[in-house]
XYZ file of N, CA and C in Angstrom:
570
model
N 19.077 -26.819 19.324
C 18.320 -27.635 18.390
C 17.047 -26.901 18.015
N 16.711 -26.881 16.742
C 15.548 -26.167 16.235
C 14.279 -26.945 16.527
N 13.222 -26.214 16.857
C 11.940 -26.859 17.113
C 11.137 -27.028 15.833
N 11.646 -26.506 14.709
C 10.937 -26.644 13.442
C 11.217 -28.004 12.826
N 10.185 -28.648 12.253
C 10.439 -29.886 11.529
C 11.290 -29.584 10.293
N 11.984 -30.604 9.805
C 12.868 -30.416 8.657
C 12.152 -29.908 7.419
N 10.883 -30.235 7.251
C 10.165 -29.823 6.050
C 9.423 -28.497 6.228
N 9.647 -27.805 7.324
C 8.951 -26.537 7.578
C 9.411 -25.476 6.585
N 8.471 -24.650 6.169
C 8.780 -23.537 5.282
C 9.184 -22.362 6.155
N 10.333 -21.791 5.880
C 10.771 -20.624 6.641
C 10.421 -19.368 5.871
N 10.327 -18.263 6.590
C 10.023 -17.000 5.929
C 11.158 -16.575 5.011
N 12.366 -16.996 5.310
C 13.489 -16.685 4.422
C 13.233 -17.277 3.039
N 12.674 -18.485 2.993
C 12.368 -19.111 1.710
C 11.235 -18.382 0.998
N 10.380 -17.730 1.766
C 9.247 -17.024 1.184
C 9.595 -15.608 0.761
N 10.756 -15.108 1.170
C 11.124 -13.719 0.886
C 11.128 -13.469 -0.611
N 10.533 -12.355 -1.031
C 10.462 -12.067 -2.458
C 11.818 -11.656 -3.002
N 12.005 -11.942 -4.267
C 13.198 -11.439 -4.948
C 13.048 -9.933 -5.072
N 14.144 -9.241 -5.247
C 14.064 -7.794 -5.429
C 13.233 -7.498 -6.662
N 12.292 -6.616 -6.515
C 11.451 -6.253 -7.653
C 11.779 -4.832 -8.067
N 11.707 -4.573 -9.364
C 11.992 -3.218 -9.820
C 10.895 -2.270 -9.366
N 11.228 -1.002 -9.255
C 10.232 -0.001 -8.886
C 9.138 0.046 -9.935
N 7.937 0.288 -9.479
C 6.793 0.396 -10.368
C 6.321 1.830 -10.333
N 6.269 2.446 -11.463
C 5.752 3.808 -11.565
C 4.255 3.728 -11.793
N 3.486 4.532 -11.089
C 2.040 4.501 -11.285
C 1.674 4.929 -12.692
N 2.560 5.676 -13.364
C 2.261 6.098 -14.729
C 2.333 4.929 -15.699
N 2.931 3.801 -15.276
C 2.975 2.605 -16.109
C 1.643 1.863 -16.059
N 0.760 2.288 -15.209
C -0.477 1.565 -14.962
C -1.666 2.400 -15.388
N -2.621 1.763 -16.026
C -3.843 2.442 -16.444
C -4.976 2.022 -15.507
N -5.763 2.994 -15.009
C -6.877 2.639 -14.131
C -7.762 1.569 -14.765
N -8.092 0.574 -13.972
C -8.912 -0.530 -14.444
C -8.101 -1.640 -15.091
N -6.832 -1.390 -15.344
C -5.983 -2.383 -15.996
C -5.398 -3.366 -15.003
N -4.686 -4.352 -15.532
C -4.049 -5.318 -14.634
C -2.907 -4.666 -13.865
N -2.627 -5.211 -12.717
C -1.499 -4.714 -11.927
C -0.196 -5.023 -12.648
N 0.816 -4.188 -12.452
C 2.141 -4.566 -12.947
C 2.537 -5.902 -12.313
N 3.230 -6.730 -13.059
C 3.587 -8.078 -12.587
C 4.285 -8.051 -11.227
N 5.092 -7.026 -10.978
C 5.824 -6.945 -9.709
C 4.901 -6.764 -8.512
N 3.656 -6.350 -8.743
C 2.716 -6.119 -7.641
C 1.607 -7.159 -7.577
N 1.572 -8.076 -8.502
C 0.524 -9.090 -8.563
C 0.769 -10.123 -7.468
N -0.139 -10.179 -6.489
C 0.018 -11.133 -5.388
C -0.701 -12.447 -5.666
N -1.697 -12.406 -6.536
C -2.492 -13.596 -6.790
C -3.707 -13.698 -5.879
N -3.840 -12.803 -4.931
C -4.993 -12.778 -4.025
C -5.979 -11.753 -4.574
N -7.151 -12.210 -4.959
C -8.104 -11.369 -5.688
C -8.436 -10.059 -4.978
N -8.797 -10.119 -3.710
C -9.205 -8.885 -3.025
C -8.012 -7.972 -2.744
N -6.864 -8.547 -2.403
C -5.676 -7.722 -2.152
C -5.236 -7.040 -3.448
N -5.232 -7.770 -4.556
C -4.844 -7.168 -5.837
C -5.831 -6.082 -6.254
N -7.120 -6.294 -6.005
C -8.121 -5.261 -6.299
C -7.824 -4.006 -5.485
N -7.512 -4.187 -4.220
C -7.211 -3.042 -3.357
C -5.916 -2.345 -3.776
N -4.953 -3.099 -4.271
C -3.724 -2.469 -4.755
C -3.993 -1.658 -6.028
N -4.924 -2.104 -6.863
C -5.325 -1.292 -8.028
C -5.973 0.008 -7.555
N -6.758 -0.065 -6.481
C -7.355 1.149 -5.918
C -6.267 2.094 -5.412
N -5.232 1.545 -4.817
C -4.117 2.355 -4.327
C -3.420 3.074 -5.484
N -3.180 2.369 -6.578
C -2.570 3.005 -7.748
C -3.477 4.099 -8.301
N -4.784 3.845 -8.331
C -5.731 4.858 -8.808
C -5.692 6.089 -7.909
N -5.526 5.879 -6.617
C -5.425 6.985 -5.663
C -4.172 7.808 -5.942
N -3.088 7.144 -6.258
C -1.839 7.848 -6.563
C -2.004 8.703 -7.820
N -2.651 8.157 -8.831
C -2.897 8.913 -10.064
C -3.816 10.096 -9.775
N -4.846 9.884 -8.944
C -5.767 10.973 -8.590
C -5.029 12.085 -7.855
N -4.127 11.728 -6.956
C -3.360 12.743 -6.216
C -2.514 13.571 -7.171
N -1.914 12.919 -8.151
C -1.070 13.631 -9.113
C -1.874 14.556 -10.017
N -3.153 14.287 -10.171
C -3.970 15.114 -11.073
C -4.595 16.322 -10.376
N -4.456 16.445 -9.074
C -5.061 17.567 -8.348
C -4.427 18.887 -8.744
N -3.112 18.921 -8.846
C -2.384 20.152 -9.158
C -1.940 20.120 -10.620
N -1.980 21.289 -11.271
C -1.558 21.374 -12.671
C -0.105 20.960 -12.865
N 0.753 21.256 -11.893
C 2.176 20.923 -11.999
C 2.721 20.621 -10.607
N 2.284 19.485 -10.049
C 2.648 19.200 -8.661
C 4.143 18.974 -8.485
N 4.847 18.624 -9.534
C 6.302 18.439 -9.419
C 7.063 19.755 -9.582
N 6.482 20.702 -10.310
C 7.200 21.928 -10.633
C 6.964 23.100 -9.701
N 5.753 23.244 -9.186
C 5.445 24.388 -8.327
C 6.139 24.248 -6.975
N 6.757 25.334 -6.517
C 7.385 25.328 -5.185
C 6.341 25.367 -4.086
N 5.313 26.179 -4.302
C 4.205 26.290 -3.354
C 2.983 26.754 -4.137
N 1.932 27.075 -3.441
C 0.672 27.422 -4.097
C 0.440 28.926 -4.184
N 1.410 29.732 -3.803
C 1.200 31.182 -3.758
C 0.997 31.793 -5.142
N 1.438 31.140 -6.203
C 1.237 31.662 -7.553
C -0.149 31.389 -8.108
N -0.920 30.581 -7.433
C -2.271 30.245 -7.895
C -3.288 31.212 -7.295
N -4.384 31.419 -8.013
C -5.443 32.278 -7.479
C -6.132 31.559 -6.321
N -6.775 32.326 -5.478
C -7.412 31.783 -4.270
C -8.403 30.662 -4.601
N -9.212 30.842 -5.643
C -10.206 29.821 -5.993
C -9.520 28.502 -6.364
N -8.416 28.586 -7.085
C -7.683 27.378 -7.476
C -7.058 26.710 -6.247
N -6.490 27.516 -5.347
C -5.918 26.953 -4.116
C -6.994 26.234 -3.307
N -8.165 26.849 -3.209
C -9.265 26.237 -2.454
C -9.712 24.930 -3.115
N -9.782 24.927 -4.442
C -10.182 23.720 -5.165
C -9.178 22.589 -4.918
N -7.894 22.901 -5.045
C -6.855 21.885 -4.822
C -6.897 21.355 -3.390
N -7.035 22.277 -2.435
C -7.075 21.852 -1.037
C -8.292 20.969 -0.772
N -9.459 21.353 -1.312
C -10.669 20.544 -1.131
C -10.515 19.157 -1.750
N -9.898 19.092 -2.926
C -9.677 17.799 -3.576
C -8.718 16.933 -2.762
N -7.685 17.553 -2.211
C -6.742 16.808 -1.379
C -7.432 16.310 -0.107
N -8.253 17.141 0.516
C -8.991 16.730 1.721
C -9.889 15.537 1.398
N -10.610 15.611 0.280
C -11.487 14.509 -0.133
C -10.676 13.234 -0.357
N -9.559 13.374 -1.070
C -8.716 12.220 -1.363
C -8.136 11.613 -0.086
N -7.679 12.451 0.830
C -7.126 11.948 2.092
C -8.191 11.226 2.914
N -9.415 11.741 2.912
C -10.509 11.059 3.608
C -10.769 9.685 3.017
N -10.827 9.634 1.674
C -11.023 8.347 1.001
C -9.861 7.402 1.289
N -8.654 7.944 1.265
C -7.463 7.131 1.490
C -7.432 6.572 2.914
N -7.765 7.395 3.901
C -7.793 6.907 5.287
C -8.819 5.792 5.456
N -9.981 5.958 4.861
C -11.007 4.921 4.922
C -10.513 3.642 4.238
N -9.908 3.809 3.078
C -9.387 2.674 2.321
C -8.331 1.913 3.116
N -7.368 2.637 3.689
C -6.276 1.926 4.356
C -6.749 1.189 5.604
N -7.727 1.743 6.297
C -8.247 1.030 7.468
C -8.815 -0.321 7.051
N -9.592 -0.331 5.969
C -10.160 -1.586 5.471
C -9.074 -2.513 4.928
N -8.156 -1.952 4.149
C -7.107 -2.755 3.518
C -6.195 -3.392 4.569
N -5.767 -2.607 5.532
C -4.882 -3.142 6.563
C -5.612 -4.173 7.418
N -6.889 -3.938 7.678
C -7.683 -4.909 8.435
C -7.733 -6.239 7.676
N -7.955 -6.173 6.360
C -7.993 -7.386 5.537
C -6.677 -8.147 5.639
N -5.568 -7.439 5.471
C -4.261 -8.098 5.524
C -3.990 -8.691 6.905
N -4.343 -7.978 7.951
C -4.082 -8.468 9.303
C -4.975 -9.664 9.641
N -6.187 -9.705 9.079
C -7.036 -10.888 9.236
C -6.413 -12.086 8.531
N -5.837 -11.852 7.361
C -5.169 -12.936 6.634
C -3.989 -13.460 7.450
N -3.245 -12.559 8.085
C -2.119 -12.993 8.927
C -2.604 -13.932 10.029
N -3.708 -13.566 10.660
C -4.247 -14.390 11.749
C -4.841 -15.692 11.205
N -5.698 -15.577 10.180
C -6.392 -16.753 9.656
C -5.445 -17.774 9.030
N -4.337 -17.308 8.477
C -3.367 -18.215 7.845
C -2.391 -18.803 8.864
N -2.497 -18.354 10.103
C -1.635 -18.786 11.206
C -0.205 -18.268 11.095
N 0.068 -17.361 10.158
C 1.410 -16.798 10.036
C 1.813 -16.090 11.324
N 0.865 -15.437 11.970
C 1.187 -14.704 13.195
C 1.703 -15.645 14.287
N 1.277 -16.902 14.258
C 1.762 -17.877 15.241
C 3.127 -18.435 14.846
N 3.388 -18.480 13.555
C 4.633 -19.063 13.054
C 5.767 -18.049 13.054
N 5.457 -16.822 12.648
C 6.494 -15.786 12.565
C 5.921 -14.457 13.057
N 5.819 -14.350 14.362
C 5.249 -13.143 14.978
C 6.049 -11.897 14.612
N 7.379 -12.001 14.571
C 8.213 -10.835 14.249
C 7.900 -10.294 12.859
N 7.744 -11.180 11.904
C 7.410 -10.768 10.540
C 6.069 -10.043 10.516
N 5.083 -10.606 11.181
C 3.752 -9.987 11.214
C 3.781 -8.653 11.947
N 4.529 -8.587 13.030
C 4.620 -7.320 13.763
C 5.287 -6.248 12.915
N 6.310 -6.612 12.151
C 6.955 -5.643 11.254
C 5.973 -5.171 10.189
N 5.171 -6.087 9.671
C 4.159 -5.746 8.672
C 3.134 -4.782 9.276
N 2.654 -5.095 10.472
C 1.657 -4.243 11.124
C 2.252 -2.898 11.549
N 3.521 -2.888 11.940
C 4.180 -1.617 12.264
C 4.287 -0.736 11.025
N 4.516 -1.351 9.879
C 4.548 -0.598 8.628
C 3.165 -0.014 8.344
N 2.118 -0.788 8.609
C 0.755 -0.267 8.462
C 0.563 0.962 9.348
N 1.000 0.867 10.588
C 0.847 1.988 11.526
C 1.639 3.206 11.058
N 2.830 2.984 10.523
C 3.654 4.104 10.041
C 3.003 4.789 8.841
N 2.432 4.008 7.938
C 1.745 4.583 6.773
C 0.544 5.399 7.241
N -0.252 4.837 8.138
C -1.427 5.549 8.670
C -1.020 6.835 9.365
N 0.030 6.771 10.160
C 0.509 7.943 10.885
C 0.968 9.033 9.925
N 1.660 8.654 8.877
C 2.150 9.635 7.908
C 0.977 10.317 7.205
N -0.052 9.575 6.870
C -1.228 10.184 6.238
C -1.901 11.140 7.217
N -1.978 10.773 8.488
C -2.560 11.660 9.491
C -1.721 12.926 9.659
N -0.398 12.812 9.536
C 0.464 13.998 9.593
C 0.186 14.928 8.413
N -0.043 14.354 7.250
C -0.372 15.170 6.076
C -1.690 15.894 6.317
N -2.676 15.194 6.866
C -3.970 15.819 7.177
C -3.767 16.976 8.154
N -2.949 16.772 9.167
C -2.710 17.813 10.173
C -1.963 19.012 9.600
N -1.279 18.834 8.482
C -0.488 19.911 7.870
C -1.244 20.674 6.793
N -2.523 20.369 6.601
C -3.284 21.027 5.533
C -3.270 22.538 5.694
N -2.956 23.207 4.601
C -2.915 24.673 4.549
C -2.909 25.034 3.073
N -3.754 25.973 2.666
C -3.983 26.219 1.237
C -2.749 26.642 0.451
N -1.769 27.265 1.075
C -0.554 27.655 0.351
C 0.466 26.515 0.278
N 0.171 25.404 0.962
C 1.120 24.293 1.049
C 0.611 23.022 0.375
N -0.515 23.076 -0.300
C -1.131 21.877 -0.872
C -0.185 21.133 -1.800
N 0.521 21.850 -2.661
C 1.402 21.181 -3.625
C 2.513 20.408 -2.917
N 3.038 20.935 -1.836
C 4.065 20.211 -1.080
C 3.486 18.959 -0.425
N 2.261 19.066 0.065
C 1.604 17.904 0.661
C 1.305 16.847 -0.401
N 0.965 17.296 -1.610
C 0.744 16.349 -2.709
C 2.031 15.587 -3.030
N 3.151 16.289 -3.043
C 4.435 15.614 -3.287
C 4.756 14.633 -2.160
N 4.474 15.052 -0.929
C 4.705 14.174 0.219
C 3.829 12.924 0.126
N 2.555 13.117 -0.230
C 1.633 11.997 -0.386
C 2.080 11.090 -1.528
N 2.510 11.679 -2.630
C 2.979 10.899 -3.769
C 4.183 10.042 -3.370
N 5.109 10.628 -2.626
C 6.271 9.865 -2.160
C 5.866 8.721 -1.246
N 4.924 8.990 -0.334
C 4.444 7.956 0.578
C 3.786 6.820 -0.196
N 2.893 7.164 -1.127
C 2.203 6.135 -1.905
C 3.192 5.355 -2.768
N 4.178 6.047 -3.319
C 5.196 5.368 -4.117
C 5.996 4.371 -3.293
N 6.385 4.783 -2.082
C 7.111 3.862 -1.193
C 6.217 2.692 -0.791
N 4.949 2.980 -0.533
C 4.011 1.930 -0.170
C 3.934 0.906 -1.297
N 3.764 1.394 -2.514
C 3.638 0.499 -3.662
C 4.933 -0.272 -3.899
N 6.042 0.423 -3.885
C 7.306 -0.204 -4.273
C 8.001 -0.970 -3.167
N 7.674 -0.708 -1.919
C 8.363 -1.397 -0.833
C 7.410 -2.243 0.010
N 6.361 -1.634 0.537
C 5.456 -2.379 1.411
C 4.788 -3.526 0.654
N 4.216 -3.226 -0.505
C 3.535 -4.268 -1.278
C 4.535 -5.337 -1.706
N 5.662 -4.889 -2.260
C 6.638 -5.840 -2.792
C 7.277 -6.699 -1.705
N 7.380 -6.196 -0.511
C 8.006 -6.967 0.565
C 6.951 -7.650 1.434
N 6.248 -6.876 2.213
C 5.324 -7.455 3.192
C 4.152 -8.197 2.553
N 3.469 -7.565 1.609
C 2.269 -8.185 1.052
C 2.605 -9.423 0.226
N 3.685 -9.358 -0.541
C 4.079 -10.523 -1.338
C 4.472 -11.688 -0.425
N 5.173 -11.400 0.659
C 5.563 -12.461 1.582
C 4.323 -13.088 2.225
N 3.368 -12.260 2.608
C 2.125 -12.768 3.188
C 1.403 -13.679 2.202
N 1.319 -13.265 0.944
C 0.614 -14.076 -0.047
C 1.377 -15.363 -0.359
N 2.693 -15.316 -0.318
C 3.468 -16.555 -0.512
C 3.187 -17.535 0.624
N 3.037 -17.014 1.822
C 2.707 -17.868 2.955
C 1.331 -18.493 2.747
N 0.375 -17.704 2.334
C -0.996 -18.185 2.136
C -1.060 -19.220 1.015
N -0.257 -19.046 -0.022
C -0.328 -19.919 -1.193
C 0.512 -21.192 -1.090
N 1.269 -21.366 -0.026
C 2.067 -22.587 0.070
C 1.131 -23.790 0.194
N 1.626 -24.963 -0.117
C 0.789 -26.163 -0.204
C 0.066 -26.523 1.085
N 0.700 -26.293 2.242
C 0.072 -26.690 3.503
C -0.605 -25.526 4.227
N -0.963 -24.490 3.502
C -1.577 -23.304 4.095
C -2.955 -23.606 4.665
N -3.243 -22.992 5.795
C -4.564 -23.132 6.411
C -5.642 -22.454 5.572
N -5.264 -21.501 4.718
C -6.242 -20.776 3.910
C -6.349 -21.283 2.482
N -5.444 -22.130 2.061
C -5.469 -22.622 0.683
C -6.647 -23.574 0.531
N -7.441 -23.328 -0.480
C -8.611 -24.178 -0.699
C -8.174 -25.476 -1.369
N -8.641 -26.608 -0.839
C -8.256 -27.888 -1.434
C -8.861 -28.038 -2.828
N -8.134 -28.739 -3.696
C -8.620 -28.986 -5.051
C -9.681 -30.070 -5.009
N -10.696 -29.924 -5.834
C -11.750 -30.938 -5.923
C -11.213 -32.165 -6.653
N -11.696 -33.391 -6.278
C -11.226 -34.613 -6.958
C -11.712 -34.688 -8.384
């Protein structure tokens, strides 16, 4: 016999429909998020716009990050410039994700989702840890002749984050927060 009341909202009901992939090139910095990524939570959506801007910035570091096999064809000054830009971007990204993941994990606790569906929250937090770990691996692999490969790796990671983590974990979290009986939903004024 289930311990949930009949009117309880299950996470299965909150699961997002499959969303199409979102290309960062479809998005203009400062513009609205693509509909597939719009959570309705002001600070989370702002942070997701920052994530898209980071992806665009990473793509602009190299003249042809998709075409170059490695950086050996570039002059030393250009390799150093690209590597320095990637180091700066990775530093900003690590700082950003620590704050962003902290915000989301606070929402999990404050909304009581962690008490209702611990497995879901743990999977979400494990995804946060995997993203952080992958960025740290990229940092550990820095080498001036390999910058373009690291840019492609970072682009793939950010793309997966945008198209899978946001669309699955973040949307589910926001659906939980926005349900009628949510602990975080602000009551309407009379």
